[in-house]
Tab-separated table of C-alpha atoms in Angstrom:
chain	number	residue	atom	x	y	z
H	1	UNK	CA	110.296	87.646	125.121
H	2	UNK	CA	113.144	87.807	122.643
H	3	UNK	CA	116.309	86.208	123.917
H	4	UNK	CA	118.516	88.136	121.505
H	5	UNK	CA	118.044	91.883	122.013
H	6	UNK	CA	117.016	93.853	118.931
H	7	UNK	CA	119.947	96.244	119.359
H	8	UNK	CA	122.355	93.281	119.084
H	9	UNK	CA	121.145	92.092	115.666
H	10	UNK	CA	123.117	94.684	113.662
H	11	UNK	CA	126.257	93.631	115.536
H	12	UNK	CA	125.618	89.965	114.774
H	13	UNK	CA	125.130	90.777	111.102
H	14	UNK	CA	128.258	92.948	111.055
H	15	UNK	CA	130.177	89.842	112.103
H	16	UNK	CA	128.834	88.151	108.978
H	17	UNK	CA	129.178	90.927	106.417
H	18	UNK	CA	132.283	92.877	107.446
H	19	UNK	CA	134.722	89.939	107.124
H	20	UNK	CA	133.298	89.275	103.644
H	21	UNK	CA	133.691	92.931	102.759
H	22	UNK	CA	137.304	92.951	103.957
H	23	UNK	CA	138.143	89.914	101.817
H	24	UNK	CA	136.668	91.625	98.768
H	25	UNK	CA	138.545	94.851	99.474
H	26	UNK	CA	141.839	92.994	99.874
H	27	UNK	CA	141.333	91.166	96.569
H	28	UNK	CA	140.354	94.396	94.826
H	29	UNK	CA	143.427	96.169	96.171
H	30	UNK	CA	145.599	93.363	94.851
H	31	UNK	CA	143.873	93.602	91.456
H	32	UNK	CA	144.471	97.346	91.293
H	33	UNK	CA	148.136	96.957	92.170
H	34	UNK	CA	148.741	94.159	89.659
H	35	UNK	CA	146.353	95.398	86.971
H	36	UNK	CA	147.165	97.451	83.888
H	37	UNK	CA	146.008	100.745	85.391
H	38	UNK	CA	147.944	103.850	84.444
H	39	UNK	CA	147.116	105.672	87.688
H	40	UNK	CA	146.786	103.098	90.435
H	41	UNK	CA	147.137	105.474	93.368
H	42	UNK	CA	143.583	106.836	93.557
H	43	UNK	CA	142.048	103.360	93.360
H	44	UNK	CA	144.365	101.896	95.964
H	45	UNK	CA	143.781	104.875	98.256
H	46	UNK	CA	139.989	104.504	97.960
H	47	UNK	CA	140.165	100.804	98.775
H	48	UNK	CA	142.605	101.404	101.651
H	49	UNK	CA	140.322	104.020	103.232
H	50	UNK	CA	137.293	101.729	102.920
H	51	UNK	CA	139.316	98.881	104.433
H	52	UNK	CA	140.387	101.078	107.334
H	53	UNK	CA	136.779	102.098	108.052
H	54	UNK	CA	135.485	98.515	107.806
H	55	UNK	CA	138.218	97.229	110.134
H	56	UNK	CA	137.384	99.922	112.683
H	57	UNK	CA	133.707	98.970	112.612
H	58	UNK	CA	134.573	95.272	112.869
H	59	UNK	CA	136.778	96.038	115.881
H	60	UNK	CA	133.903	97.892	117.591
H	61	UNK	CA	131.526	95.037	116.797
H	62	UNK	CA	133.926	92.455	118.192
H	63	UNK	CA	134.258	94.438	121.419
H	64	UNK	CA	130.477	94.787	121.719
H	65	UNK	CA	129.892	91.057	121.233
H	66	UNK	CA	132.649	90.117	123.658
H	67	UNK	CA	131.300	92.451	126.354
H	68	UNK	CA	127.806	91.004	125.990
H	69	UNK	CA	128.920	87.355	125.849
H	70	UNK	CA	127.781	86.923	122.234
H	71	UNK	CA	129.289	85.308	119.188
H	72	UNK	CA	128.494	84.273	115.627
H	73	UNK	CA	129.308	80.811	114.327
H	74	UNK	CA	129.095	79.900	110.663
H	75	UNK	CA	127.312	76.581	110.392
H	76	UNK	CA	126.088	74.785	107.279
H	77	UNK	CA	126.509	76.040	103.731
H	78	UNK	CA	124.972	74.758	100.528
H	79	UNK	CA	124.432	76.177	97.047
H	80	UNK	CA	121.510	78.337	98.186
H	81	UNK	CA	121.823	79.086	101.894
H	82	UNK	CA	124.411	79.674	104.584
H	83	UNK	CA	123.384	79.075	108.168
H	84	UNK	CA	124.774	81.082	111.065
H	85	UNK	CA	124.286	80.500	114.762
H	86	UNK	CA	123.925	83.594	116.931
H	87	UNK	CA	125.005	82.702	120.451
H	88	UNK	CA	123.933	84.884	123.364
H	89	UNK	CA	124.810	83.338	126.698
H	90	UNK	CA	123.278	79.861	126.606
H	91	UNK	CA	120.759	80.720	123.899
H	92	UNK	CA	121.443	79.779	120.259
H	93	UNK	CA	119.489	81.277	117.375
H	94	UNK	CA	119.943	79.491	114.036
H	95	UNK	CA	119.448	81.788	111.045
H	96	UNK	CA	119.667	80.965	107.370
H	97	UNK	CA	120.760	83.568	104.855
H	98	UNK	CA	120.350	83.288	101.099
H	99	UNK	CA	123.792	83.343	99.502
H	100	UNK	CA	122.502	85.865	96.949
H	101	UNK	CA	121.378	88.104	99.821
H	102	UNK	CA	124.810	87.815	101.438
H	103	UNK	CA	126.445	88.901	98.194
H	104	UNK	CA	123.986	91.748	97.582
H	105	UNK	CA	124.266	93.110	101.124
H	106	UNK	CA	128.060	92.983	100.922
H	107	UNK	CA	127.871	94.977	97.695
H	108	UNK	CA	125.565	97.503	99.398
H	109	UNK	CA	128.096	97.889	102.209
H	110	UNK	CA	130.884	98.381	99.677
H	111	UNK	CA	128.911	101.240	98.131
H	112	UNK	CA	128.253	102.723	101.569
H	113	UNK	CA	131.919	102.675	102.552
H	114	UNK	CA	133.019	104.176	99.232
H	115	UNK	CA	130.381	106.910	99.573
H	116	UNK	CA	131.569	107.703	103.116
H	117	UNK	CA	135.089	108.207	101.839
H	118	UNK	CA	134.084	110.416	98.923
H	119	UNK	CA	132.195	112.807	101.226
């Protein structure tokens, strides 16, 4: 029997990826505002809308985890892997993620949020 329900895994991973995505969006927004762009407005608006959507999803994820007595703790990090601990009640599941995979998945999410806004 799995101690962490399958439907909870996307929420656990959202708690890993969405904060990373928000940091990237904030840095990008700052770059657009300070950069030598002639028309900054469209870029800033795109980033702001993606940030708004990511924050809303992170808020929902936080509520879900809190209601189900779950949390994510970042553990060890080295040049190749980052370890996270998924806590569900008294059970702890240690999972290691390749740093390259973390970066690539965050980039995928960035594309997804930008595509949602364009539609």
